[in-house]
Coordinates of C-alpha atoms and ligand atoms in Angstrom, one line a residue:
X1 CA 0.0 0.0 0.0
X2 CA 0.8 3.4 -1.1
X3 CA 1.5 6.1 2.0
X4 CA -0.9 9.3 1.5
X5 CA 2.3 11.5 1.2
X6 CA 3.7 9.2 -1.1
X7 CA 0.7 9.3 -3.0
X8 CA 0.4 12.8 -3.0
X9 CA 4.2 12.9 -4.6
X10 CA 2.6 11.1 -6.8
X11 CA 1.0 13.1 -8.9
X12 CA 3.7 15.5 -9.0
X13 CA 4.9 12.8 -11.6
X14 CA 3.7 12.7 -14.9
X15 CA 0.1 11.3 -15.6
X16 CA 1.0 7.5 -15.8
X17 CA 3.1 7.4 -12.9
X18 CA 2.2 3.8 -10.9
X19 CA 4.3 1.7 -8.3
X20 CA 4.0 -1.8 -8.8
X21 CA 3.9 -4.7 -6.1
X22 CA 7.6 -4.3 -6.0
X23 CA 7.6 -0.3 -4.6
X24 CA 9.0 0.5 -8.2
X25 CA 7.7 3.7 -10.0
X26 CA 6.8 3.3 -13.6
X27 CA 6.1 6.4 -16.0
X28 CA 4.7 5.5 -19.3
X29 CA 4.5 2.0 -18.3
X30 CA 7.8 1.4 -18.2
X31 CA 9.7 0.5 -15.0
X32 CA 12.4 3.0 -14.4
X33 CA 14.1 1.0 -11.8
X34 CA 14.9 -0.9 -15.2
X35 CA 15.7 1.6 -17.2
X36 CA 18.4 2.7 -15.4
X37 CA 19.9 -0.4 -15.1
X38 CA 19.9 -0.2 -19.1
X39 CA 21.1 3.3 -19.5
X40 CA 22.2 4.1 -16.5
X41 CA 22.1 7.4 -14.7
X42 CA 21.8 10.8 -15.0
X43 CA 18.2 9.5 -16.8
X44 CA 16.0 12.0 -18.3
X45 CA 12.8 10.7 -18.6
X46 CA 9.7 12.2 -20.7
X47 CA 6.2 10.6 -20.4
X48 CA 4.3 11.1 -24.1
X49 CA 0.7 10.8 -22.9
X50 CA 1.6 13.4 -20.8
X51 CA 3.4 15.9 -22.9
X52 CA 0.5 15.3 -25.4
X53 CA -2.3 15.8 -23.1
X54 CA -0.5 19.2 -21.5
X55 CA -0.4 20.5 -25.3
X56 CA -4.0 19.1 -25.9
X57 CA -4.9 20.6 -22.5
X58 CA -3.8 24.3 -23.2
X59 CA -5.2 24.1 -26.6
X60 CA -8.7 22.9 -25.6
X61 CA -9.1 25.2 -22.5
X62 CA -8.4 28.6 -24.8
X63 CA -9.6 28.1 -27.9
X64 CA -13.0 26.5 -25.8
X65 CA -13.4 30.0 -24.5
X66 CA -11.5 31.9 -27.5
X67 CA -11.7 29.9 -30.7
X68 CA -9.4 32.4 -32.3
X69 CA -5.8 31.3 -30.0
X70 CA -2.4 29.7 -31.5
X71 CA -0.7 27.8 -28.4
X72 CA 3.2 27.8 -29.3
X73 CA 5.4 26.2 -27.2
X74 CA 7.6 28.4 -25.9
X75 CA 11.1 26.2 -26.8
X76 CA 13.6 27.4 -24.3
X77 CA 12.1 25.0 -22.0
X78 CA 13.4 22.1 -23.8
X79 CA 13.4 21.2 -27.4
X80 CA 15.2 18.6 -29.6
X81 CA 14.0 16.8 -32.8
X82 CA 11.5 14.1 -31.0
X83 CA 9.6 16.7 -28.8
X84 CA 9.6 19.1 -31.8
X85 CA 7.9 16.5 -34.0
X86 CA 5.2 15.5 -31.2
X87 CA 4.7 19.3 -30.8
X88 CA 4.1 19.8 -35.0
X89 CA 2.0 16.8 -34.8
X90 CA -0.3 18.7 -32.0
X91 CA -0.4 21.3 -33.9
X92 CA 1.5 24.1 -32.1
X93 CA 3.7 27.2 -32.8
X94 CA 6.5 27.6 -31.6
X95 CA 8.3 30.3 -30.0
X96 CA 12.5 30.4 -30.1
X97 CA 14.8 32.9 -29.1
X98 CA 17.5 31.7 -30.8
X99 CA 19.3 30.6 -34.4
X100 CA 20.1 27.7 -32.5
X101 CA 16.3 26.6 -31.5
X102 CA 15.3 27.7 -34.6
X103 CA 17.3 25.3 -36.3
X104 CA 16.3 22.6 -34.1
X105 CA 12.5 23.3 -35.5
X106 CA 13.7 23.7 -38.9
X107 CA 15.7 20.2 -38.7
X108 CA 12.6 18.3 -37.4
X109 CA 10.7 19.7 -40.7
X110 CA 8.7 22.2 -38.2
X111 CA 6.6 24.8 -40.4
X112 CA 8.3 27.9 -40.0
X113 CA 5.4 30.2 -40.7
X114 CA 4.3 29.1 -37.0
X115 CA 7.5 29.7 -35.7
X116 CA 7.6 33.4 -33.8
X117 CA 11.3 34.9 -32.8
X118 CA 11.8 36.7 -29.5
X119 CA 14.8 38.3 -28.1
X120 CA 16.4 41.2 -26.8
X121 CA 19.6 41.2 -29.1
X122 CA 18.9 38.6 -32.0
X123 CA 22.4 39.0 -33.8
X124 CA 21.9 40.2 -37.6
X125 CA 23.0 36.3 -38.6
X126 CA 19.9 35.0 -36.7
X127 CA 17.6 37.6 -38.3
X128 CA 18.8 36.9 -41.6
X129 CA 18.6 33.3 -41.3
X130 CA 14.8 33.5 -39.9
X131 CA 13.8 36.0 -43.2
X132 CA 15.8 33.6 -45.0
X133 CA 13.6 30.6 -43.6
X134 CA 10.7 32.4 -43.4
X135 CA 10.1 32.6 -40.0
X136 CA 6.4 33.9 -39.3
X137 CA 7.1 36.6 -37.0
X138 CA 9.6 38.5 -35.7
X139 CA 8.8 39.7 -32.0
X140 CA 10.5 43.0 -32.4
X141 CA 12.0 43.8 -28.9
X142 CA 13.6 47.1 -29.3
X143 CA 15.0 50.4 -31.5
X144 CA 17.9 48.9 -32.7
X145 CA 16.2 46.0 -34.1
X146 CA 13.4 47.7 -35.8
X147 CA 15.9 49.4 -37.9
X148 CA 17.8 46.2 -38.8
X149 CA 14.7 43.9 -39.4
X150 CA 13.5 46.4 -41.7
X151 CA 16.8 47.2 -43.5
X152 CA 17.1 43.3 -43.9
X153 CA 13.3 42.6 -44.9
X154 CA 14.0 45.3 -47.7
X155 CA 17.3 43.7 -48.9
X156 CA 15.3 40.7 -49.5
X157 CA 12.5 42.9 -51.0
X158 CA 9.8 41.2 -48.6
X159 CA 7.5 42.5 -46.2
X160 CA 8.1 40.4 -42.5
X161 CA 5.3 40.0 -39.7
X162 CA 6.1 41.7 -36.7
X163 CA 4.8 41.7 -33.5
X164 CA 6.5 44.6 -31.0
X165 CA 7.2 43.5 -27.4
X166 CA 5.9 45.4 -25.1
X167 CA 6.9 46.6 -21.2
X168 CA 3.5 47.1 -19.2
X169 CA 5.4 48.1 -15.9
X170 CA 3.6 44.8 -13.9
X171 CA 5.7 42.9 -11.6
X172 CA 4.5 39.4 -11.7
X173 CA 6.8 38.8 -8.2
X174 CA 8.6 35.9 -9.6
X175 CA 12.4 35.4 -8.9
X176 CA 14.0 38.3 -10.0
X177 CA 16.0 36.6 -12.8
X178 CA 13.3 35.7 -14.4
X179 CA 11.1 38.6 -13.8
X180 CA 10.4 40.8 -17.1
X181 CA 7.2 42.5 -16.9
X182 CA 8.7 45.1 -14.9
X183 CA 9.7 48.9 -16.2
X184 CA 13.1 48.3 -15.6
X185 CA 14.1 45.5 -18.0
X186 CA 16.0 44.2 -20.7
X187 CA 13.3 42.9 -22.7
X188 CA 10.7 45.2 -24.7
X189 CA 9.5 48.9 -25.3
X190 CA 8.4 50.2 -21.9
X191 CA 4.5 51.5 -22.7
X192 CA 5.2 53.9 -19.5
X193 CA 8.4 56.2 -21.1
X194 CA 6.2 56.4 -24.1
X195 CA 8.5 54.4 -26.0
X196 CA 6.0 51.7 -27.0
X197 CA 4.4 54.4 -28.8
X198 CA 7.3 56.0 -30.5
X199 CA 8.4 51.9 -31.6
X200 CA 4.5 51.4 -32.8
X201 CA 4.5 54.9 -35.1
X202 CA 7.9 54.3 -36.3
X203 CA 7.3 50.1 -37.5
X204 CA 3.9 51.3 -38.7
X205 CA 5.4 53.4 -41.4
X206 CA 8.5 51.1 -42.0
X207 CA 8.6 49.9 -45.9
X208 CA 9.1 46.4 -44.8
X209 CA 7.7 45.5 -42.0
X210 CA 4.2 44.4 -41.3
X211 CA 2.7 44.8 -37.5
X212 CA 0.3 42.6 -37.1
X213 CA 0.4 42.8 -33.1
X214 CA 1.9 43.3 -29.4
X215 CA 3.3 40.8 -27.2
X216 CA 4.4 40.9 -23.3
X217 CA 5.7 38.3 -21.4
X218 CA 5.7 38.9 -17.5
X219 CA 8.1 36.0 -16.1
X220 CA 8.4 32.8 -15.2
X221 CA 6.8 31.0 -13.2
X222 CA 4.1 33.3 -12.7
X223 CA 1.8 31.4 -10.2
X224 CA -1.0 34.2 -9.7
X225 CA -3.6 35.2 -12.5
X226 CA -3.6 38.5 -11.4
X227 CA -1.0 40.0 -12.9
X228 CA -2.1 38.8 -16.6
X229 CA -5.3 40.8 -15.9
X230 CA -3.8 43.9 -14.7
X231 CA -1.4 44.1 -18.0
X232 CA -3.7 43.1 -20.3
X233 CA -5.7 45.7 -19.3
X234 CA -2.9 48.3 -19.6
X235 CA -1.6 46.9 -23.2
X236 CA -5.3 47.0 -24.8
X237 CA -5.5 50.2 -23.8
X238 CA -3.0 50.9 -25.1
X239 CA -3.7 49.6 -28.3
X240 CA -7.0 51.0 -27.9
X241 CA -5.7 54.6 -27.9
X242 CA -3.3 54.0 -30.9
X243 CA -6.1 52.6 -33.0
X244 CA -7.9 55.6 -32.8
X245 CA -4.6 57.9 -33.3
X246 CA -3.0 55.9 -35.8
X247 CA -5.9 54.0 -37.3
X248 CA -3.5 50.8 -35.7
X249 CA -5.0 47.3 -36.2
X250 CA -4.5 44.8 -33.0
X251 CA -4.5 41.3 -35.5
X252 CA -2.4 39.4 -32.8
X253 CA -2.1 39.3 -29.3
X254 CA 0.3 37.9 -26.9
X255 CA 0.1 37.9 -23.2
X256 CA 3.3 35.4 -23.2
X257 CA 3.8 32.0 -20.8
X258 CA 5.2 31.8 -17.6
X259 CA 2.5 29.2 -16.4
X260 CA 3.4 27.8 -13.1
X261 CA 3.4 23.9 -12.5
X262 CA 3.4 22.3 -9.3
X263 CA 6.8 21.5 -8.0
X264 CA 6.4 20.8 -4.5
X265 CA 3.4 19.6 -2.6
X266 CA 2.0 22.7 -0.8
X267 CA 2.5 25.0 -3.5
X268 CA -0.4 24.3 -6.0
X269 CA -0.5 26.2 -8.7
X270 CA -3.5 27.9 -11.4
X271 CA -4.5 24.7 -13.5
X272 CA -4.3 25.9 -17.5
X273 CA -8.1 26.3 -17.0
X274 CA -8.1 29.4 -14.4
X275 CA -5.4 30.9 -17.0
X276 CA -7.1 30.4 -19.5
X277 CA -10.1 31.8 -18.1
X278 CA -8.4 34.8 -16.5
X279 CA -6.7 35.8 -19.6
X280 CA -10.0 35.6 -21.7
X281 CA -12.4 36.8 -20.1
X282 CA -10.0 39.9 -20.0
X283 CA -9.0 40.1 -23.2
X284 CA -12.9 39.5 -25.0
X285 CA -14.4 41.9 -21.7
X286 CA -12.0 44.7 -22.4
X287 CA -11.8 44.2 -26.6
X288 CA -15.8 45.4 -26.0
X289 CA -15.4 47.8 -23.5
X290 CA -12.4 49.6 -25.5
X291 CA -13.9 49.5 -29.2
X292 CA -11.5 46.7 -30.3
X293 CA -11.7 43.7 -32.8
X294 CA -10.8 40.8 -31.1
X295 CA -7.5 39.4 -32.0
X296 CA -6.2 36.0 -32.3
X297 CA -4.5 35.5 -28.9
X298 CA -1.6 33.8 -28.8
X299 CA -0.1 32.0 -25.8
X300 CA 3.4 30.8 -24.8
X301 CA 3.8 27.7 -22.4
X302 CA 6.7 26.3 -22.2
X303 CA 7.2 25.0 -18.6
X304 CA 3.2 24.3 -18.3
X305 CA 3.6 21.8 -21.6
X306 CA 7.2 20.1 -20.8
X307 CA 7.8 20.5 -17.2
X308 CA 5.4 17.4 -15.2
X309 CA 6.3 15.2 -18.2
X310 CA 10.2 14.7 -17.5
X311 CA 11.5 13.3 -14.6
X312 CA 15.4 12.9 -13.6
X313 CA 16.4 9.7 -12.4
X314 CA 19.8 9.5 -10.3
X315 CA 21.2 6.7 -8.6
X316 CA 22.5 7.2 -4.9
X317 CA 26.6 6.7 -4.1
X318 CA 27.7 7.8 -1.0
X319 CA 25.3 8.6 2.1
X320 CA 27.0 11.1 4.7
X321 CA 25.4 11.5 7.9
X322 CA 26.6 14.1 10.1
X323 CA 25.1 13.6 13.5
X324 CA 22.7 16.4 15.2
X325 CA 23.4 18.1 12.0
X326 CA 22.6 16.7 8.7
X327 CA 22.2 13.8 6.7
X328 CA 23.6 13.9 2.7
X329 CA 22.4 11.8 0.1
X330 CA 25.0 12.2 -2.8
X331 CA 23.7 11.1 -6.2
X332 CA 25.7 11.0 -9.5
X333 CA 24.2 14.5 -11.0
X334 CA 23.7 17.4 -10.1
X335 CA 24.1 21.4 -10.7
X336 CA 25.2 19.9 -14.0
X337 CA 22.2 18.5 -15.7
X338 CA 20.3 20.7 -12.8
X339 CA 21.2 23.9 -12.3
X340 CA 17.8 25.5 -11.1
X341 CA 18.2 24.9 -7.3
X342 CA 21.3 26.0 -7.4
X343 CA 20.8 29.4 -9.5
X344 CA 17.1 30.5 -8.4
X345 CA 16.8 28.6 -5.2
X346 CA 13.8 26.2 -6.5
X347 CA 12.5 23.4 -4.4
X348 CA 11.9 20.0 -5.9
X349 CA 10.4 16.5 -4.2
X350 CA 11.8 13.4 -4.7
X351 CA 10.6 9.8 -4.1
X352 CA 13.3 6.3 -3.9
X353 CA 11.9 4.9 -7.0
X354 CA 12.9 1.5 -5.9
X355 CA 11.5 1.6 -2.6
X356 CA 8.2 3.8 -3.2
X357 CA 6.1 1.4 -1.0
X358 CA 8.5 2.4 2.4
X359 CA 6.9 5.1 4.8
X360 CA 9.4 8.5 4.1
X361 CA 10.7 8.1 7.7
X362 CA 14.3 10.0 7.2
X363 CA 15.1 13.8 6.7
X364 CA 17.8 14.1 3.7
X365 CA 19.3 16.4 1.6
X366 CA 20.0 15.5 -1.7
X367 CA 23.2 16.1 -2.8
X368 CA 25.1 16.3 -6.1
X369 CA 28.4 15.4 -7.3
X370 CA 29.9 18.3 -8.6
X371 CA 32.7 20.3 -6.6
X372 CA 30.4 22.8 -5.3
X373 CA 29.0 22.9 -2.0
X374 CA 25.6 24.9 -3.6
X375 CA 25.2 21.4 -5.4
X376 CA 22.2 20.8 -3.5
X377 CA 19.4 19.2 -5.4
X378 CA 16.7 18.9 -2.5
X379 CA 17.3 20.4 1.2
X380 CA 15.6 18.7 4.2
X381 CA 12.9 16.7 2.6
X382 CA 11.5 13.0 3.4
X383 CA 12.7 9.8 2.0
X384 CA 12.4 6.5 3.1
X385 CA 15.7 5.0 4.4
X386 CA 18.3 5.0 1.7
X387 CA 21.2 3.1 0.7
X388 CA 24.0 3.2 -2.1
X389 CA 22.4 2.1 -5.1
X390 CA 19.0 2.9 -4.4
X391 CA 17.6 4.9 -7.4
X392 CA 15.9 8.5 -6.7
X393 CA 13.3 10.1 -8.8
X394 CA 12.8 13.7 -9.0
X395 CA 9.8 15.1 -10.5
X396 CA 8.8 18.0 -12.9
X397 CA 12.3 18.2 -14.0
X398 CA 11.3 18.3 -17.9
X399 CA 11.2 22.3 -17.8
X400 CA 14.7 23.9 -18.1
X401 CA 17.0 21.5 -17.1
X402 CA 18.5 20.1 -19.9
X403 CA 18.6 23.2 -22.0
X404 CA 20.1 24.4 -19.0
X405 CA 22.6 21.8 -18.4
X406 CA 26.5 22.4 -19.1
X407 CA 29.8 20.1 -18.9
X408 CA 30.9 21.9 -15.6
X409 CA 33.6 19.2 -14.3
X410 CA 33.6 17.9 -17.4
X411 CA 30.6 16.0 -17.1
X412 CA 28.8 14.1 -19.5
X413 CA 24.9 15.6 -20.5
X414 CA 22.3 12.7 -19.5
X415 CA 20.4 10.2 -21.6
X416 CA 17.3 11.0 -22.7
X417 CA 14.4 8.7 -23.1
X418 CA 10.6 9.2 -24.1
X419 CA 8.4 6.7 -22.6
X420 CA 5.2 5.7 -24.0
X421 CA 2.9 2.8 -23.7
X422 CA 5.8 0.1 -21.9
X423 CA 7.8 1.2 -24.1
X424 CA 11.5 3.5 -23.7
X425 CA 13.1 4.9 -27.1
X426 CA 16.1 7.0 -26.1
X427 CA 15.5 10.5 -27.8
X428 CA 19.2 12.0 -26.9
X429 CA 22.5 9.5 -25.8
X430 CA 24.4 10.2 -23.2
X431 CA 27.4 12.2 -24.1
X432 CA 30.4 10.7 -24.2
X433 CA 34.5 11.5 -23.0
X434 CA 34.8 11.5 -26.8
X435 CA 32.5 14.4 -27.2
X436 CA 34.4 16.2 -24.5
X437 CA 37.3 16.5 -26.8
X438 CA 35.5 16.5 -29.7
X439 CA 35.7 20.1 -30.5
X440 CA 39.3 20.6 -29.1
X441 CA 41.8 21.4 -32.1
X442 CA 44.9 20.4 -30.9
Ligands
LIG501 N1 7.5 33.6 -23.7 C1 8.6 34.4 -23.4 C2 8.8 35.6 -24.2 C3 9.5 34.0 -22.5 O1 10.6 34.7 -22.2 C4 9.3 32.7 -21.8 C5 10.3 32.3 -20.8 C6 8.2 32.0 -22.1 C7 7.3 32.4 -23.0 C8 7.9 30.7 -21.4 O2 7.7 30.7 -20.1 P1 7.2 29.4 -19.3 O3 5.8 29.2 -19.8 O4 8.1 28.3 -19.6 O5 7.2 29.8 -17.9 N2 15.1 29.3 -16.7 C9 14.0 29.7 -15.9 C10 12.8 30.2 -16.7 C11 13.2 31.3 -17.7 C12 12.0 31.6 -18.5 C13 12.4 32.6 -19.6 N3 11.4 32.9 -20.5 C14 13.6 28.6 -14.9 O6 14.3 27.5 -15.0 O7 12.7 28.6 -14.1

């Protein structure tokens, strides 16, 4: 039998998550007690049915209330070639902030026409290689860029979609790193300084470019629905009041992502539902109220799609208890294929995937293996008793880590796998000493 916390940590796992009769976890009907014996650890592990039911989910609960919505999946979370094909096969956009993730889409045959390009300093190679691929919109973030998308869309005598990024001035309180709604940031043309209306009157008469919209994205993990409301309101006012100065058309809209997941168990979060009812009933309220045609509205999830659906899989070498004090579990990854606890303080669960039908009777902290003493994984949480070997799970790992990830200590990136009906098909091999050299030239 299954202890109430540890079924509660349960569902903090992706959607198939079960333990079977031997206390192992299995995700996608695959035993990954077994699966690290076969790959052995670091193991990334991505449940299908769930990545495909959080794209299905966010899809269904906005265009339900808003038929008129594009979901892209904001890629920074995580993309390679298998999720990008399961995302093109849902039917999503995609959002990429980089030549690099672009060319991950365009490798996996993604259309490019749904593919939108954000920034705050795309470098003049990136632009021209999304006009050359026909990217379908550039998210204009600032002066410099307007200028040089235009200059490059008229080299190429075309006309490129643009959206302009707006700053509403709305602090959505998340860590500070990741907070961008805020006046006082890199990202966007702050509506405040008046610069959002200087950006909007300069790409409406720019030979090239085509505005179609404005786009804000607050931060990340944004786990109240206030904050959408309060700068929607301020940005379709905005728009508002240009329309009627300008004769400006609002064709697209973006609000962003920065949907929260659960990470630990008593911090629930808004399900995609309360988003999506928040950010509509706004949007379609306001559109009426302000003399507006509503426009498609396009969301951004990125952690909300990817981040319940992977879970990292360790297995546990040396235990150090230190008496009255503290007792270390030391697992063989860490700040390396993990660097979120370490760099924004977040708090993750974990569960002994071997052992999941023990009562969680010990107070640990999870420990990596790199040289640094911040390579703390999990601080002071409950495990059942654990040994060398055992194998620890932790859960909504699939946002952020492996993009993330580095070689610090010259460590080797983890296997990935996607499970799906009993089945494991590795979607990324482990790296390998080899590749640690492989770019050296001497
Ligand atoms: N749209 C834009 C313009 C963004 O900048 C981001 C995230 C998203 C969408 C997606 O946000 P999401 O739905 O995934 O929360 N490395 C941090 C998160 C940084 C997010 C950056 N931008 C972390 O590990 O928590």
């Amino acid at each position: 039998m299954l202890t109430r916390e540890t079924s509660s940590k349960l569902n903090l796992f992706p959607l198939t998550a079960q333990v079977d009769e031997h206390g192992h976890l299995h995700i996608g009907g695959c035993d990954v007690v077994e699966l690290v014996k076969e790959y052995g650890s670091p193991l990334y592990l991505f449940d299908e049915f769930t990545l495909r039911h959080k794209c299905r989910e966010f899809k269904a609960e906005f265009t339900k209330r808003y038929s008129n919505t594009l979901v892209i999946y904001a890629a920074k979370a995580f993309l390679n070639r298998a999720l990008a094909l399961i995302f093109k096969e849902e039917g999503l956009g995609l959002d990429v902030v980089s030549g690099g993730e672009l060319s991950i889409a365009r490798s996996a045959a993604f259309p490019l026409g749904k593919v939108y390009f954000h920034g705050n300093n795309k470098t003049v190679d990136e632009l021209k290689l999304a006009l050359d691929w026909g990217v379908g919109r550039i998210v204009v973030d600032n002066f410099y860029e307007l200028e040089l998308v235009n200059r490059l869309a008229m080299e190429r005598n075309i006309n490129q979609d643009i959206l302009l990024r707006i700053t509403p001035g709305v602090d959505a309180h998340t860590h500070r790193y990741t907070t961008t709604g805020i006046i006082d940031s890199k990202f966007g043309f702050p509506l405040t300084t008046g610069q959002a209306e200087t950006a909007l009157i300069q790409a409406m008469s720019a030979a090239n470019l085509n505005l179609l919209g404005l786009h804000f994205h607050l931060g990340s993990p944004v786990s109240d629905i206030l904050p959408y409301q309060v700068a929607i309101d301020l940005v379709l006012r905005f728009a508002a009041e240009v329309k009627a100065k300008y004769g400006f058309q609002l064709a697209e809209f973006s609000p962003g992502g920065g949907f929260a997941v659960q990470y630990i168990l008593d911090s629930p979060v808004p399900a995609a539902a309360e988003y999506a009812e928040a950010i509509v009933s706004k949007l379609t309220g306001l559109s009426g109220e302000v003399g507006l045609t509503p426009p498609c509205l396009i969301i951004e999830p990125g952690r909300g799609i990817v981040g319940q659906a992977g879970v990292a899989l360790y297995t546990v070498g040396a235990v150090k208890d230190i008496p009255q004090i503290r007792k270390y579990i030391c697992v063989d990854g860490g700040i390396g294929d993990n660097v979120r606890a370490a760099f924004y303080g977040a708090k993750y669960e974990a569960l002994v995937a071997n052992k999941a039908l023990q009562a969680e009777t010990e107070r640990v902290t999870i420990a990596g293996k790199f040289c640094e003493s911040g390579d703390i994984l999990a601080r002071d949480i409950k495990l059942a008793s654990v040994l060398p070997g055992d194998i620890i799970a932790i859960p909504v790992c699939g946002a952020y880590c492996i993009p993330m990830s580095s070689n610090y200590n010259a460590s080797l990136r983890p296997t990935i796998l996607m499970a799906n009906q009993s089945k494991a098909r590795l979607i990324r091999r482990r790296e390998s000493y080899e590749d640690l050299t492989r770019l050296d030239l001497v």
